[in-house]
Amino acid sequence: MNEVLEAIRTRRVVRALTADPVDRDLLTAVVDSARFAPHAGNRRLHRYAVVTGPRLLQALRMVSPGMLQRPTAAVAVCVDWAEVRRYGFPPANPGPYVDVGTAAATMLLAAHSLGLAAGPVTSFSRVAVATLLDLPPDVRPELIVCLGHPAAEQPPPVRRRGGPSWDDLVRWERGTPHSTEEC
Ligand SMILES: Cc1cc2nc3c(=O)[nH]c(=O)nc-3n(C[C@H](O)[C@H](O)[C@H](O)COP(=O)(O)O)c2cc1C
């Protein structure tokens, strides 16, 4: 299997982290990887806020119920909604949110490829995080990528029980065995 597929298949959210800081070069490599993610309209409607200070990281945790890990670095992926409006995206256009996902997925994979632990968090107070990060009024944090070094001891992987199989979720063509619809 090639290295990219291998990385995609082995990436997991890692929440058990050491207290070691993330080396600046590694952090830069992770943040820069988002430049190469696909973006709707090929516009730069997103802003990235990088946090490494222990006090600010601790404050972020306090307003982020979904931040179960203690990251030693974090990247808030933000949308500049004023830029979105200027560009003319209608409010219902999912592009800006999809772009948050492409940027986050790219950073998670980059971190994994560098041996870092990483995990996305969306359960946080947008207002509180924007205030802590001193973001301009129209720039809203939408997802935080938590980063650190993986602890030696990790909880066992959670196994999905029951539910549909992957084949149940994928439909190849109308009328193939995976489809429940009549031709
Ligand atoms: C949009 C999005 C939001 C997420 N928000 C959180 C979160 O707030 N807290 C958290 O611990 N994990 C969060 N996750 C991580 C998922 O729980 C995780 O990806 C999922 O359980 C599958 O685990 P895996 O990525 O290790 O395969 C989020 C993932 C995505 C894609």
Short mmCIF file of C-alpha atoms and ligand atoms in Angstrom, two decimals:
data_model
loop_
_atom_site.label_atom_id
_atom_site.label_comp_id
_atom_site.label_asym_id
_atom_site.label_seq_id
_atom_site.Cartn_x
_atom_site.Cartn_y
_atom_site.Cartn_z
CA MET A 1 0.00 0.00 0.00
CA ASN A 2 1.35 3.47 -0.76
CA GLU A 3 2.30 5.86 2.03
CA VAL A 4 -0.64 8.22 1.60
CA LEU A 5 -3.22 5.43 1.84
CA GLU A 6 -1.32 3.96 4.76
CA ALA A 7 -1.44 7.32 6.58
CA ILE A 8 -5.16 7.73 5.83
CA ARG A 9 -5.90 4.26 7.18
CA THR A 10 -3.83 4.51 10.34
CA ARG A 11 -4.77 8.05 11.46
CA ARG A 12 -6.84 8.10 14.65
CA VAL A 13 -7.84 10.86 17.04
CA VAL A 14 -5.26 10.72 19.84
CA ARG A 15 -6.39 12.32 23.11
CA ALA A 16 -3.78 10.93 25.54
CA LEU A 17 -0.88 13.36 25.21
CA THR A 18 2.40 14.09 26.98
CA ALA A 19 3.16 17.57 28.33
CA ASP A 20 5.97 18.05 25.79
CA PRO A 21 5.63 21.10 23.55
CA VAL A 22 5.34 20.68 19.79
CA ASP A 23 8.51 21.70 18.00
CA ARG A 24 8.04 24.90 16.01
CA ASP A 25 9.11 23.28 12.72
CA LEU A 26 6.60 20.47 13.14
CA LEU A 27 3.85 22.91 14.04
CA THR A 28 4.67 25.06 11.00
CA ALA A 29 4.57 21.99 8.76
CA VAL A 30 1.13 21.05 10.08
CA VAL A 31 -0.30 24.57 9.72
CA ASP A 32 1.21 25.03 6.25
CA SER A 33 -0.35 21.78 5.05
CA ALA A 34 -3.75 23.54 5.16
CA ARG A 35 -2.58 25.76 2.30
CA PHE A 36 -2.74 22.76 0.04
CA ALA A 37 -6.24 21.65 0.99
CA PRO A 38 -8.91 22.25 -1.65
CA HIS A 39 -10.95 25.41 -1.04
CA ALA A 40 -14.30 26.40 -2.55
CA GLY A 41 -13.77 28.95 -5.30
CA ASN A 42 -10.05 28.68 -4.55
CA ARG A 43 -10.52 31.67 -2.22
CA ARG A 44 -8.76 32.30 1.05
CA LEU A 45 -11.80 32.78 3.26
CA HIS A 46 -10.24 31.12 6.29
CA ARG A 47 -7.96 32.31 9.03
CA TYR A 48 -5.80 30.18 11.30
CA ALA A 49 -4.99 31.06 14.90
CA VAL A 50 -2.10 29.08 16.37
CA VAL A 51 -1.85 28.74 20.15
CA THR A 52 1.11 27.33 22.07
CA GLY A 53 1.03 29.26 25.36
CA PRO A 54 0.08 26.98 28.27
CA ARG A 55 -2.17 29.57 29.91
CA LEU A 56 -4.11 30.30 26.74
CA LEU A 57 -4.39 26.59 26.00
CA GLN A 58 -5.77 26.05 29.48
CA ALA A 59 -8.27 28.87 28.93
CA LEU A 60 -9.35 27.28 25.64
CA ARG A 61 -9.98 24.01 27.44
CA MET A 62 -12.17 25.77 29.96
CA VAL A 63 -14.56 27.00 27.24
CA SER A 64 -14.40 23.80 25.15
CA PRO A 65 -16.38 20.89 26.63
CA GLY A 66 -15.31 18.72 23.67
CA MET A 67 -11.60 19.27 24.31
CA LEU A 68 -10.97 16.09 26.26
CA GLN A 69 -7.24 16.17 25.62
CA ARG A 70 -4.63 18.55 27.07
CA PRO A 71 -3.02 19.81 23.89
CA THR A 72 0.37 21.51 23.89
CA ALA A 73 -0.57 23.32 20.68
CA ALA A 74 -3.83 24.15 18.98
CA VAL A 75 -4.88 25.58 15.64
CA ALA A 76 -8.26 27.28 15.45
CA VAL A 77 -9.64 27.11 11.92
CA CYS A 78 -11.72 30.26 11.50
CA VAL A 79 -13.99 31.56 8.76
CA ASP A 80 -13.82 35.23 7.83
CA TRP A 81 -17.54 35.68 7.28
CA ALA A 82 -17.08 39.25 6.00
CA GLU A 83 -14.87 37.85 3.24
CA VAL A 84 -17.45 35.13 2.56
CA ARG A 85 -20.12 37.80 2.05
CA ARG A 86 -17.79 39.93 -0.08
CA TYR A 87 -17.08 36.93 -2.27
CA GLY A 88 -20.81 36.51 -2.76
CA PHE A 89 -21.40 33.08 -1.28
CA PRO A 90 -25.14 32.82 -0.49
CA PRO A 91 -25.72 32.04 3.21
CA ALA A 92 -26.81 28.47 2.42
CA ASN A 93 -23.68 27.66 0.43
CA PRO A 94 -21.83 24.97 2.38
CA GLY A 95 -18.44 25.90 0.88
CA PRO A 96 -16.96 27.74 3.88
CA TYR A 97 -17.84 24.90 6.26
CA VAL A 98 -16.67 22.23 3.84
CA ASP A 99 -13.39 24.12 3.61
CA VAL A 100 -13.02 23.97 7.39
CA GLY A 101 -13.26 20.20 7.02
CA THR A 102 -10.77 19.93 4.17
CA ALA A 103 -8.26 22.10 6.04
CA ALA A 104 -8.75 20.16 9.27
CA ALA A 105 -8.50 16.75 7.59
CA THR A 106 -5.33 17.82 5.83
CA MET A 107 -3.76 19.06 9.08
CA LEU A 108 -4.77 15.89 10.93
CA LEU A 109 -3.11 13.75 8.29
CA ALA A 110 -0.02 15.96 8.21
CA ALA A 111 0.28 15.71 11.99
CA HIS A 112 -0.12 11.94 11.86
CA SER A 113 2.54 11.65 9.16
CA LEU A 114 4.93 13.58 11.45
CA GLY A 115 4.27 11.33 14.45
CA LEU A 116 2.20 13.92 16.30
CA ALA A 117 -1.07 13.26 18.10
CA ALA A 118 -3.99 15.26 16.76
CA GLY A 119 -7.73 15.58 17.15
CA PRO A 120 -10.47 17.94 15.97
CA VAL A 121 -12.82 19.71 18.38
CA THR A 122 -16.00 21.54 17.45
CA SER A 123 -17.67 21.47 20.86
CA PHE A 124 -16.63 24.87 22.19
CA SER A 125 -18.06 28.33 22.73
CA ARG A 126 -17.44 30.30 19.51
CA VAL A 127 -17.86 33.58 21.35
CA ALA A 128 -15.49 32.67 24.20
CA VAL A 129 -12.79 31.28 21.90
CA ALA A 130 -13.03 34.31 19.60
CA THR A 131 -12.62 36.56 22.64
CA LEU A 132 -9.67 34.60 24.03
CA LEU A 133 -7.96 34.64 20.64
CA ASP A 134 -8.76 38.33 20.13
CA LEU A 135 -10.23 37.65 16.69
CA PRO A 136 -11.68 40.44 14.52
CA PRO A 137 -15.50 40.75 14.72
CA ASP A 138 -16.38 38.75 11.58
CA VAL A 139 -13.79 36.02 12.06
CA ARG A 140 -15.39 33.05 13.83
CA PRO A 141 -13.57 29.94 15.03
CA GLU A 142 -15.31 26.85 13.64
CA LEU A 143 -12.98 23.97 14.55
CA ILE A 144 -9.90 23.53 16.71
CA VAL A 145 -7.19 21.05 15.78
CA CYS A 146 -5.53 19.92 19.03
CA LEU A 147 -1.92 18.82 18.76
CA GLY A 148 0.70 17.23 20.97
CA HIS A 149 2.89 14.19 21.39
CA PRO A 150 1.17 10.85 21.95
CA ALA A 151 1.48 9.40 25.46
CA ALA A 152 3.08 5.96 25.71
CA GLU A 153 -0.15 4.51 27.12
CA GLN A 154 -3.21 4.89 24.93
CA PRO A 155 -6.75 3.71 25.68
CA PRO A 156 -7.79 0.71 23.60
CA PRO A 157 -9.46 1.69 20.32
CA VAL A 158 -13.22 2.04 20.52
CA ARG A 159 -14.87 -0.64 18.43
CA ARG A 160 -18.07 0.29 16.66
CA ARG A 161 -20.79 -2.19 17.56
CA GLY A 162 -23.75 -2.91 15.34
CA GLY A 163 -24.98 -0.38 12.82
CA PRO A 164 -24.67 -0.60 9.07
CA SER A 165 -21.63 -2.07 7.37
CA TRP A 166 -19.52 0.11 5.09
CA ASP A 167 -21.09 -1.61 2.07
CA ASP A 168 -24.52 -0.57 3.35
CA LEU A 169 -23.40 3.06 3.23
CA VAL A 170 -21.84 3.08 -0.22
CA ARG A 171 -23.90 3.02 -3.37
CA TRP A 172 -21.97 2.45 -6.56
CA GLU A 173 -24.55 2.60 -9.34
CA ARG A 174 -28.30 2.39 -9.59
CA GLY A 175 -29.32 -1.21 -9.50
CA THR A 176 -26.08 -2.74 -8.24
CA PRO A 177 -26.30 -5.16 -5.31
CA HIS A 178 -25.53 -2.35 -2.84
CA SER A 179 -28.54 -0.35 -3.92
CA THR A 180 -31.95 -1.00 -2.39
CA GLU A 181 -33.72 0.96 -5.13
CA GLU A 182 -35.42 -0.63 -8.11
CA CYS A 183 -33.77 -0.01 -11.49
C1 LIG B 1 -16.56 17.81 12.57
C2 LIG B 1 -15.95 17.02 13.70
C3 LIG B 1 -16.11 17.46 15.00
C4 LIG B 1 -15.53 16.75 16.06
N1 LIG B 1 -15.63 17.25 17.33
C5 LIG B 1 -15.02 16.60 18.34
C6 LIG B 1 -15.04 17.15 19.65
O1 LIG B 1 -15.61 18.21 19.91
N2 LIG B 1 -14.39 16.46 20.63
C7 LIG B 1 -13.74 15.29 20.37
O2 LIG B 1 -13.17 14.71 21.31
N3 LIG B 1 -13.71 14.73 19.14
C8 LIG B 1 -14.32 15.37 18.12
N4 LIG B 1 -14.26 14.85 16.85
C9 LIG B 1 -13.53 13.58 16.61
C10 LIG B 1 -14.47 12.39 16.38
O3 LIG B 1 -15.11 12.05 17.58
C11 LIG B 1 -13.64 11.23 15.81
O4 LIG B 1 -13.11 11.61 14.56
C12 LIG B 1 -14.48 9.98 15.64
O5 LIG B 1 -14.85 9.49 16.90
C13 LIG B 1 -13.73 8.88 14.90
O6 LIG B 1 -12.49 8.63 15.50
P1 LIG B 1 -11.18 8.53 14.60
O7 LIG B 1 -11.03 9.87 13.89
O8 LIG B 1 -10.07 8.24 15.54
O9 LIG B 1 -11.40 7.42 13.62
C14 LIG B 1 -14.83 15.55 15.79
C15 LIG B 1 -14.69 15.09 14.48
C16 LIG B 1 -15.23 15.83 13.44
C17 LIG B 1 -15.04 15.35 12.01
#
